[in-house]
Amino acid sequence: MPNTASVLDLISVTKRFVAPDGVSQLTAIEQVTMNVRAGEFVAVVGPSGCGKSTILNLVSGLDRASEGRIVLNGAPVTGPNPSVGFMLQKDLLLPWRTIVSNVEFGLEARGLSAAERRERALRELKRCRLDDFANSYPYQLSGGMRQRAALARTLAIEPAIVLLDEPFSALDAQTKMILQKSFAQTIASEGITTVLITHDLLEAATMSDRILVMSERPGRIIDEIIVDLPDRDNPMARMHQPKVKQYVDRLMATLHLEEKVA
Amino acid sequence: MSAPEASSALGLRLPATEPTAQPAVPTIPWYTRHAVTLGSLAFGVAFLLTWQLLPPALGVPSYIIPTVSDLIAEAGRMAARERLIYHFASTFFIGSIGFIVGSLLGAAIGYVLGMSTLLEKILSPYLLGLQIAPKVAFAPLFIMWLGYNAWPKLIVTILVVFFPILVNVLQSMKTVDRDMINLARAYSMSRMQIFWKIEVPASMPALMAGLRIGATLAVIGVTVGELVGGNTGLGYLITFGEGQANTAMVFNAIILLTIIGIVLYGVVAFIEARVLHYIPRAIR
Ligand SMILES: Nc1ncnc2c1ncn2[C@@H]1O[C@H](COP(=O)(O)OP(=O)(O)OP(=O)(O)O)[C@@H](O)[C@H]1O
Ligand SMILES: [Mg+2]
């Protein structure tokens, strides 16, 4: 069970961008308040363009909030910081590096010796069951393996929290299910605090402890669902639970999916 | 690549398959495997034969189109009497130095401008102008300023090589994946670390493409420099041969210039194959 220590807090966070016309402002997210406790797995769902990736950019310190505060492990986020690991739909592996040296990449801005880096990278690859491919180049791996390598790189920095922005959405349906399970196992066994941004409502229900639902832009949190299911480390097992369908139905209702026309 | 293929796409271990008898790989006869090479060779031989036999058969005099054997004979005479080796070495040397210096300068300034958006914006109209200007036309100016020596040729060569490389490097710096840079920033990397670890390697394909163009332009640059002034180099031999109505000499000089270009290009291709080894062949 997740303990109660808060790892991440967003307090009334608003982010505005300059609109495409260059003059007016576009509010991406408005008054977002959320918190993630240690060891918790929180999913964030919402319509396209509601500001999910914006939240990720703010938490990772790549961008600054217009209003509100973001607190990570008790300290305000003022810029990129080593306790956040993030992963996108694109694996962002450097094509000119081998897998092991890609995993080392995140450690290179730290005062570690080359030997220590290599050791940690290999350990991480082992955990993600990619140790046989340490010396392969990214093009020699399948899409699913590349995402696992990206997860290994993300975990190698030993982040306090991992932000996943639609990490499975570029994969085919079967690879996706296998990878969800693989990620869920790794995350559960290490007790990693995770935020998963996703479009896939079933993925949200089968992988997380809690689901936050966002509104259309400007994005706000409009619902919170506690996922009360066993087997968080095995999304495939959860899929058979009747309750999952209830959660998905509730998400569809909250997002008004059935009233929408393309 | 045998280890990666032993597992499924997801890295799940497959049950080891019994080492059954391999189906015999049909042996491809040597003449099929080398069909392309043989075809090229055959074409080359046919071309040389036609060159040797056709003009005399049509009654074209050898001072208009010298035959292949005329060219070989003239090459021997040039080596003995016209210091051919010396002229060849001079062109080769200036072309290579110009190519190397022009590449280094072009790449260096490309990277500097790529790092500084402001500088790039300020300078880009002038760069565009200079890029369009026919650089070889500057050759007479350099001769007037610097005299009949190696410098004008070298500077023209540097100038023609410089721009395509600068433009390629700059363009690639501007199109590096933003998410890749954000990833490095999230890992607290400094501007210089991002430059060396992401931008420089990401620009390698474009730099190599620029070098390929530069290798061919270097020969043009040095030739124009030699045509315009001085008494050294294959370009000079062309004007000299022209003055004597010695077509064989002109042909020979052109052939040797082409060989210099091929050597420079070959060196670039050799380096490229090593630098870009991580790009799968089908895509390259
Ligand atoms: N750097 C930026 N400059 C201007 N506008 C931006 C910028 N980044 C995001 N936006 C705008 O903010 C809004 C939210 O974008 P964001 O990428 O966070 O959406 P999202 O919820 O992740 O969408 P999707 O589900 O499609 O990935 C969008 O309208 C987008 O156009
Ligand atoms: Mg997004």
XYZ file of C-alpha atoms and ligand atoms in Angstrom:
578
model
C 0.000 0.000 0.000
C 1.289 3.468 -0.802
C 2.346 5.333 2.286
C 1.178 8.860 2.811
C 4.337 10.893 2.214
C 3.611 13.290 -0.606
C 6.157 13.228 -3.438
C 4.546 15.662 -5.815
C 2.134 18.502 -5.161
C 0.615 20.871 -7.677
C -1.146 23.735 -5.943
C -3.488 25.861 -8.086
C -1.203 25.654 -11.079
C -2.127 27.674 -14.148
C -0.149 27.781 -17.370
C -0.756 30.284 -20.140
C 0.921 30.351 -23.528
C 1.045 33.062 -26.129
C -1.716 32.141 -28.571
C -0.817 31.432 -32.194
C -1.901 34.962 -33.159
C 1.060 36.167 -31.100
C -0.984 38.628 -29.048
C -3.667 36.997 -26.932
C -3.119 34.310 -24.341
C -4.086 30.693 -24.370
C -4.718 29.032 -21.046
C -3.547 25.446 -21.273
C -4.275 24.416 -17.690
C -6.131 26.342 -15.015
C -6.026 25.966 -11.243
C -4.815 22.405 -11.314
C -4.332 20.960 -7.865
C -3.183 17.399 -7.473
C -0.861 15.335 -5.381
C 0.980 12.073 -5.773
C 2.102 10.066 -2.772
C 5.179 7.907 -2.512
C 4.798 4.620 -4.355
C 1.525 5.673 -5.922
C 0.637 5.150 -9.570
C -1.575 7.978 -10.820
C -3.075 8.075 -14.300
C -4.119 11.343 -15.926
C -6.671 11.211 -18.725
C -8.301 13.975 -20.675
C -9.165 15.150 -24.156
C -6.430 15.982 -26.629
C -4.983 19.441 -26.069
C -6.223 19.746 -22.488
C -2.733 20.288 -21.139
C -1.567 16.864 -20.016
C 1.874 17.191 -21.576
C 2.020 20.737 -20.250
C 1.762 19.348 -16.708
C 4.653 17.030 -17.478
C 6.775 19.902 -18.759
C 6.046 21.929 -15.652
C 6.824 19.116 -13.232
C 10.043 18.231 -15.038
C 11.091 21.869 -14.761
C 11.417 22.372 -18.516
C 8.778 25.102 -18.379
C 7.572 27.433 -15.617
C 4.018 27.716 -14.319
C 2.259 31.047 -14.847
C 0.601 30.774 -11.453
C 0.606 28.365 -8.560
C 3.257 26.186 -7.011
C 4.775 22.824 -7.778
C 6.466 21.062 -4.919
C 8.576 17.973 -5.350
C 9.782 16.130 -2.258
C 9.104 19.242 -0.217
C 11.106 21.614 -2.457
C 9.617 23.962 -5.066
C 10.421 23.091 -8.680
C 12.415 25.890 -10.253
C 14.095 24.093 -13.136
C 15.179 20.707 -14.399
C 16.053 18.526 -11.469
C 17.486 15.090 -11.016
C 14.543 13.629 -9.131
C 12.210 13.613 -12.136
C 12.434 11.002 -14.858
C 10.239 11.314 -17.905
C 9.440 9.290 -20.939
C 7.481 10.154 -24.046
C 5.723 8.352 -26.834
C 8.975 8.684 -28.793
C 11.753 6.652 -27.228
C 14.279 9.477 -27.775
C 17.141 7.010 -27.882
C 20.227 8.485 -29.500
C 20.667 6.466 -32.702
C 24.458 6.789 -32.640
C 24.803 5.222 -29.205
C 24.490 1.627 -28.154
C 21.635 0.750 -25.814
C 23.851 0.641 -22.736
C 25.395 3.979 -23.526
C 21.914 5.403 -24.123
C 20.966 4.256 -20.646
C 24.088 5.957 -19.302
C 23.085 9.204 -20.969
C 20.994 10.457 -18.063
C 23.870 9.876 -15.657
C 26.422 11.862 -17.608
C 25.635 15.199 -16.029
C 26.397 13.718 -12.614
C 29.663 13.162 -10.870
C 29.854 9.450 -11.527
C 32.852 7.617 -12.876
C 32.505 5.885 -16.232
C 32.682 2.519 -14.480
C 29.902 3.416 -12.051
C 27.737 4.643 -14.907
C 28.269 1.471 -16.865
C 27.486 -0.650 -13.826
C 24.251 1.161 -13.113
C 23.187 1.096 -16.751
C 23.769 -2.631 -16.988
C 21.851 -3.211 -13.782
C 18.933 -1.215 -15.151
C 19.018 -3.087 -18.448
C 18.913 -6.340 -16.576
C 15.878 -5.173 -14.663
C 14.170 -4.276 -17.931
C 15.330 -7.618 -19.377
C 17.396 -6.033 -22.097
C 20.870 -7.066 -20.972
C 21.369 -9.158 -24.110
C 20.994 -6.024 -26.182
C 23.345 -3.760 -24.251
C 25.669 -3.405 -27.209
C 23.044 -3.214 -29.945
C 22.086 0.028 -31.643
C 18.519 1.337 -31.352
C 17.690 0.476 -34.961
C 18.364 -3.169 -34.158
C 15.547 -3.221 -31.564
C 11.788 -3.424 -32.014
C 9.562 -0.533 -30.965
C 8.584 -2.293 -27.745
C 12.196 -3.023 -26.841
C 13.162 0.557 -27.537
C 10.478 1.753 -25.115
C 11.849 -0.622 -22.496
C 15.326 0.767 -23.114
C 13.891 4.243 -22.641
C 12.371 3.106 -19.342
C 15.752 1.720 -18.291
C 17.327 5.104 -19.077
C 14.591 6.829 -17.084
C 15.019 4.571 -14.067
C 18.827 4.687 -14.157
C 18.823 8.186 -12.675
C 16.883 6.793 -9.701
C 14.178 9.454 -9.898
C 11.788 10.182 -7.048
C 8.981 10.229 -9.588
C 8.569 8.963 -13.137
C 6.357 10.791 -15.623
C 5.139 8.729 -18.548
C 3.528 10.630 -21.417
C 1.605 8.116 -23.525
C 4.536 5.690 -23.567
C 2.558 2.914 -25.238
C 0.512 4.814 -27.773
C 2.861 4.248 -30.712
C 2.828 0.486 -30.293
C 0.607 -2.165 -31.799
C -2.150 -3.607 -29.596
C -0.374 -6.790 -28.548
C 3.039 -5.278 -27.939
C 1.267 -2.634 -25.940
C -0.370 -5.156 -23.602
C 2.876 -7.023 -23.055
C 4.759 -3.814 -22.437
C 2.117 -2.511 -20.026
C 2.583 -5.648 -18.016
C 6.354 -5.371 -18.164
C 6.265 -1.719 -17.034
C 3.728 -2.502 -14.305
C 5.938 -5.252 -12.914
C 9.085 -3.155 -12.904
C 7.307 -0.175 -11.354
C 5.540 -2.234 -8.699
C 8.590 -4.260 -7.722
C 10.655 -1.120 -7.163
C 7.795 0.858 -5.625
C 8.365 3.681 -8.090
C 6.106 6.704 -7.835
C 4.553 7.157 -11.266
C 2.324 9.522 -13.218
C 0.990 8.058 -16.441
C -0.546 10.358 -19.004
C -2.733 8.436 -21.393
C -5.585 8.545 -23.874
C -6.387 4.923 -23.249
C -9.093 4.656 -20.590
C -8.630 0.922 -20.176
C -4.902 1.455 -19.673
C -5.646 4.018 -16.988
C -7.970 1.640 -15.157
C -5.743 -1.416 -15.390
C -2.445 0.213 -14.475
C -3.122 2.825 -11.815
C -4.126 3.321 -8.188
C -5.948 6.516 -8.979
C -7.200 8.268 -12.114
C -7.412 12.029 -12.526
C -9.734 13.241 -15.265
C -9.145 16.565 -16.970
C -11.607 18.784 -18.794
C -11.271 20.285 -22.251
C -8.902 23.229 -22.477
C -8.385 25.093 -20.252
C -7.625 21.842 -18.478
C -8.863 21.387 -14.918
C -9.193 18.280 -12.828
C -12.884 17.364 -13.027
C -12.938 13.900 -11.504
C -10.861 11.572 -9.415
C -11.380 7.820 -9.385
C -9.771 5.589 -6.806
C -9.092 2.302 -8.552
C -9.927 -0.292 -5.994
C -8.540 -3.413 -7.621
C -5.845 -5.966 -6.820
C -2.970 -6.882 -9.154
C -1.592 -3.463 -9.911
C 1.526 -5.222 -11.117
C -0.433 -7.160 -13.715
C -2.717 -5.133 -16.007
C -3.654 -8.240 -17.968
C -5.099 -9.869 -14.860
C -6.948 -6.686 -14.017
C -8.527 -6.628 -17.456
C -10.716 -9.551 -16.484
C -12.131 -7.758 -13.455
C -15.754 -6.663 -13.972
C -15.050 -3.462 -12.044
C -12.666 -2.285 -14.769
C -15.597 -1.862 -17.109
C -17.372 0.262 -14.504
C -14.366 2.535 -14.246
C -14.103 2.858 -18.010
C -17.841 3.587 -18.247
C -17.501 6.291 -15.631
C -14.546 7.811 -17.482
C -16.475 7.805 -20.739
C -19.390 9.489 -19.051
C -17.186 12.131 -17.417
C -15.454 12.880 -20.698
C -18.835 12.957 -22.525
C -17.385 10.728 -25.195
C -20.722 9.458 -26.421
C -22.119 12.904 -27.100
C -19.082 13.886 -29.186
C -19.115 13.853 -32.941
C -15.955 13.682 -34.942
C 23.527 -9.933 -35.164
C 22.895 -13.526 -34.183
C 22.194 -12.829 -30.508
C 19.377 -10.287 -31.071
C 17.622 -12.596 -33.471
C 17.546 -15.350 -30.872
C 14.769 -13.601 -28.986
C 11.373 -12.367 -30.049
C 10.645 -8.731 -30.759
C 9.829 -8.174 -27.112
C 12.937 -9.811 -25.825
C 10.944 -12.744 -24.495
C 13.061 -15.846 -24.656
C 11.815 -18.200 -27.267
C 12.190 -21.914 -26.655
C 15.467 -22.827 -28.236
C 14.799 -24.426 -31.575
C 16.542 -27.672 -32.347
C 19.507 -27.121 -34.602
C 17.900 -28.832 -37.565
C 19.804 -29.366 -40.770
C 20.029 -26.014 -42.485
C 18.419 -25.977 -45.927
C 21.305 -25.728 -48.333
C 21.772 -22.108 -49.349
C 21.889 -22.185 -53.139
C 25.373 -21.109 -54.165
C 25.265 -18.109 -56.426
C 27.727 -18.420 -59.302
C 30.520 -15.815 -59.217
C 29.406 -14.159 -62.461
C 25.956 -13.452 -60.955
C 27.340 -12.095 -57.704
C 29.609 -9.694 -59.570
C 27.181 -8.943 -62.372
C 27.129 -5.217 -61.650
C 30.904 -4.908 -61.443
C 31.328 -6.922 -64.615
C 28.704 -4.791 -66.361
C 30.516 -1.604 -65.349
C 33.850 -2.986 -66.518
C 32.394 -4.109 -69.825
C 30.881 -0.684 -70.365
C 34.233 0.979 -69.586
C 36.111 -1.251 -72.024
C 33.497 -0.698 -74.726
C 33.663 3.050 -74.162
C 37.472 3.167 -74.412
C 37.429 0.993 -77.519
C 34.857 3.227 -79.167
C 36.919 6.281 -78.252
C 40.017 4.654 -79.691
C 38.461 3.425 -82.928
C 35.464 5.545 -83.840
C 36.977 9.039 -84.400
C 39.681 7.793 -86.818
C 37.107 5.644 -88.620
C 34.954 8.755 -89.107
C 37.997 10.702 -90.225
C 38.094 13.025 -87.189
C 41.663 14.304 -86.894
C 43.490 13.604 -83.634
C 43.990 17.325 -82.895
C 40.173 17.533 -82.544
C 39.553 14.277 -80.679
C 42.751 12.459 -79.708
C 42.426 8.705 -79.324
C 43.095 6.872 -76.086
C 46.550 5.833 -77.261
C 47.282 9.470 -78.201
C 46.364 10.460 -74.651
C 48.647 7.849 -73.134
C 51.517 8.906 -75.361
C 50.922 12.573 -74.529
C 50.791 11.738 -70.822
C 54.245 10.151 -71.121
C 55.553 13.224 -72.935
C 53.997 15.545 -70.362
C 55.567 13.602 -67.527
C 58.974 13.816 -69.178
C 58.857 17.345 -70.598
C 56.122 19.372 -68.909
C 56.684 18.473 -65.255
C 53.279 16.749 -65.142
C 53.918 15.189 -61.709
C 54.781 18.584 -60.278
C 51.623 20.226 -61.670
C 49.486 17.306 -60.544
C 50.960 17.379 -57.033
C 50.445 21.136 -56.796
C 46.767 20.883 -57.746
C 46.250 17.894 -55.506
C 47.913 19.639 -52.572
C 46.111 22.966 -52.903
C 42.790 21.255 -53.598
C 43.137 19.051 -50.517
C 44.307 21.815 -48.201
C 41.556 24.097 -49.498
C 39.005 21.367 -48.994
C 40.145 20.630 -45.443
C 40.407 24.264 -44.371
C 37.132 25.194 -46.087
C 35.365 22.265 -44.415
C 36.714 23.096 -40.982
C 35.804 26.767 -41.306
C 32.371 26.014 -42.762
C 31.564 23.483 -40.071
C 32.917 25.678 -37.257
C 30.944 28.730 -38.334
C 27.893 26.562 -39.003
C 28.035 25.290 -35.420
C 28.611 28.758 -33.963
C 25.651 30.191 -35.881
C 23.597 27.148 -34.955
C 24.293 27.812 -31.285
C 23.422 31.487 -31.503
C 20.000 32.169 -32.959
C 20.529 35.913 -32.687
C 23.802 35.901 -34.625
C 22.274 33.638 -37.232
C 19.307 35.957 -37.726
C 21.542 38.988 -38.044
C 23.887 37.385 -40.538
C 21.521 35.194 -42.531
C 20.715 37.700 -45.341
C 24.425 38.253 -45.961
C 25.173 34.580 -45.822
C 22.437 33.965 -48.348
C 23.884 36.659 -50.614
C 27.393 35.265 -50.381
C 26.102 31.773 -50.914
C 24.442 32.793 -54.156
C 27.390 34.870 -55.409
C 29.546 32.873 -57.849
C 32.614 32.375 -55.677
C 34.941 31.393 -58.522
C 34.417 34.844 -60.025
C 36.417 36.237 -57.122
C 39.557 34.521 -58.413
C 40.850 37.478 -60.476
C 40.371 39.766 -57.453
C 42.460 37.547 -55.239
C 45.173 37.428 -57.905
C 45.209 41.222 -58.105
C 45.479 41.434 -54.328
C 47.830 38.564 -53.609
C 49.769 38.050 -56.806
C 50.535 35.027 -58.933
C 51.144 32.473 -56.224
C 49.350 29.680 -54.395
C 47.237 31.918 -52.162
C 44.524 32.998 -54.624
C 43.901 29.386 -55.654
C 43.772 28.263 -52.068
C 41.385 31.017 -51.041
C 39.015 30.370 -53.949
C 38.979 26.673 -53.060
C 38.292 27.421 -49.408
C 35.505 29.800 -50.405
C 33.653 27.373 -52.663
C 33.909 24.545 -50.135
C 32.930 26.710 -47.187
C 29.302 27.552 -47.988
C 27.611 24.242 -48.690
C 29.143 22.846 -45.519
C 28.147 25.848 -43.446
C 24.593 25.732 -44.789
C 24.228 22.001 -44.202
C 25.548 22.162 -40.657
C 23.432 25.188 -39.792
C 20.312 23.599 -41.206
C 20.855 20.416 -39.229
C 21.483 22.374 -36.026
C 18.140 24.092 -36.499
C 16.252 20.857 -37.002
C 17.543 18.811 -34.070
C 14.594 17.141 -32.328
C 13.398 19.550 -29.605
C 12.284 16.657 -27.436
C 15.789 15.243 -27.555
C 17.179 18.565 -26.321
C 14.484 18.770 -23.642
C 15.447 15.316 -22.488
C 19.044 16.439 -22.067
C 17.877 19.578 -20.260
C 15.746 17.455 -17.942
C 18.917 15.511 -17.155
C 20.478 18.837 -16.101
C 22.925 18.916 -18.977
C 24.720 22.162 -19.732
C 24.498 23.964 -23.070
C 27.918 22.621 -24.040
C 26.997 19.073 -23.067
C 23.874 19.309 -25.205
C 26.023 20.588 -28.053
C 28.600 17.816 -27.879
C 26.325 14.949 -26.927
C 23.308 15.703 -29.107
C 23.706 18.477 -31.629
C 27.096 17.506 -33.023
C 26.298 13.814 -33.513
C 22.840 14.644 -34.833
C 24.416 16.926 -37.450
C 26.797 14.266 -38.765
C 24.624 13.062 -41.673
C 24.206 16.642 -42.874
C 27.895 17.410 -42.377
C 28.835 14.342 -44.395
C 26.455 15.331 -47.189
C 28.074 18.781 -47.160
C 31.547 17.245 -47.344
C 30.539 15.190 -50.374
C 29.438 18.342 -52.165
C 32.540 20.154 -50.919
C 34.857 17.460 -52.302
C 33.578 17.983 -55.834
C 33.522 21.763 -55.509
C 37.113 21.848 -54.231
C 38.334 20.608 -57.604
C 36.335 23.282 -59.401
C 37.729 25.946 -57.083
C 41.362 25.035 -57.509
C 40.975 24.576 -61.279
C 39.438 28.011 -61.769
C 42.177 29.520 -59.623
C 44.810 27.912 -61.836
C 43.027 28.753 -65.091
C 42.907 32.414 -64.186
C 46.479 32.946 -63.196
C 49.856 31.517 -62.495
C 52.035 28.909 -64.121
C 51.410 25.937 -61.883
C 48.843 23.184 -61.692
C 46.607 21.160 -63.968
C 44.419 24.203 -64.588
C 47.497 25.986 -65.929
C 48.271 22.993 -68.149
C 44.783 23.342 -69.605
C 45.374 26.962 -70.630
C 48.885 26.088 -71.781
C 47.609 23.154 -73.882
C 44.863 25.370 -75.267
C 47.473 27.928 -76.367
C 49.342 25.191 -78.209
C 46.163 23.642 -79.633
C 47.219 20.471 -77.833
C 43.853 18.799 -77.196
C 45.469 15.660 -75.786
C 47.121 17.754 -73.079
C 43.798 19.380 -72.175
C 42.079 15.999 -72.058
C 44.804 14.569 -69.845
C 44.610 17.482 -67.421
C 40.824 17.099 -67.195
C 41.152 13.373 -66.516
C 43.686 13.981 -63.758
C 41.484 16.677 -62.185
C 38.633 14.190 -62.160
C 40.863 11.654 -60.450
C 41.704 14.197 -57.723
C 37.969 14.782 -57.246
C 37.321 11.059 -57.016
C 40.055 10.637 -54.414
C 38.661 13.457 -52.241
C 35.155 12.095 -52.621
C 36.350 8.601 -51.804
C 38.018 9.797 -48.615
C 34.758 11.464 -47.554
C 32.761 8.319 -48.359
C 35.275 6.271 -46.356
C 34.972 8.557 -43.326
C 31.205 8.695 -43.685
C 30.850 4.916 -43.630
C 32.667 4.913 -40.287
C 30.976 7.916 -38.728
C 27.449 6.952 -39.778
C 27.830 3.243 -39.086
C 24.735 3.343 -36.866
C 22.426 4.168 -39.768
C 20.979 0.987 -41.241
C 22.125 0.460 -44.790
C 18.719 0.334 -46.392
C 18.014 3.859 -45.170
C 21.416 5.254 -45.977
N 5.092 25.816 -26.174
C 3.816 26.119 -26.426
N 3.475 27.313 -26.955
C 2.184 27.600 -27.212
N 1.151 26.791 -26.944
C 1.403 25.600 -26.412
C 2.755 25.193 -26.131
N 2.729 23.939 -25.608
C 1.414 23.590 -25.569
N 0.633 24.580 -26.045
C -0.827 24.542 -26.116
O -1.313 24.147 -24.876
C -2.410 23.247 -25.030
C -2.140 21.983 -24.272
O -1.085 21.279 -24.900
P -0.584 19.865 -24.391
O 0.481 19.433 -25.282
O -0.283 19.944 -22.950
O -1.882 18.964 -24.611
P -2.092 17.431 -24.307
O -3.174 17.324 -23.307
O -0.806 16.782 -23.979
O -2.613 16.915 -25.701
P -2.415 15.507 -26.389
O -3.308 14.582 -25.633
O -2.886 15.706 -27.772
O -0.980 15.159 -26.269
C -2.603 23.047 -26.512
O -3.654 23.851 -26.957
C -1.303 23.512 -27.113
O -1.528 24.084 -28.368
Mg 0.456 15.362 -24.969
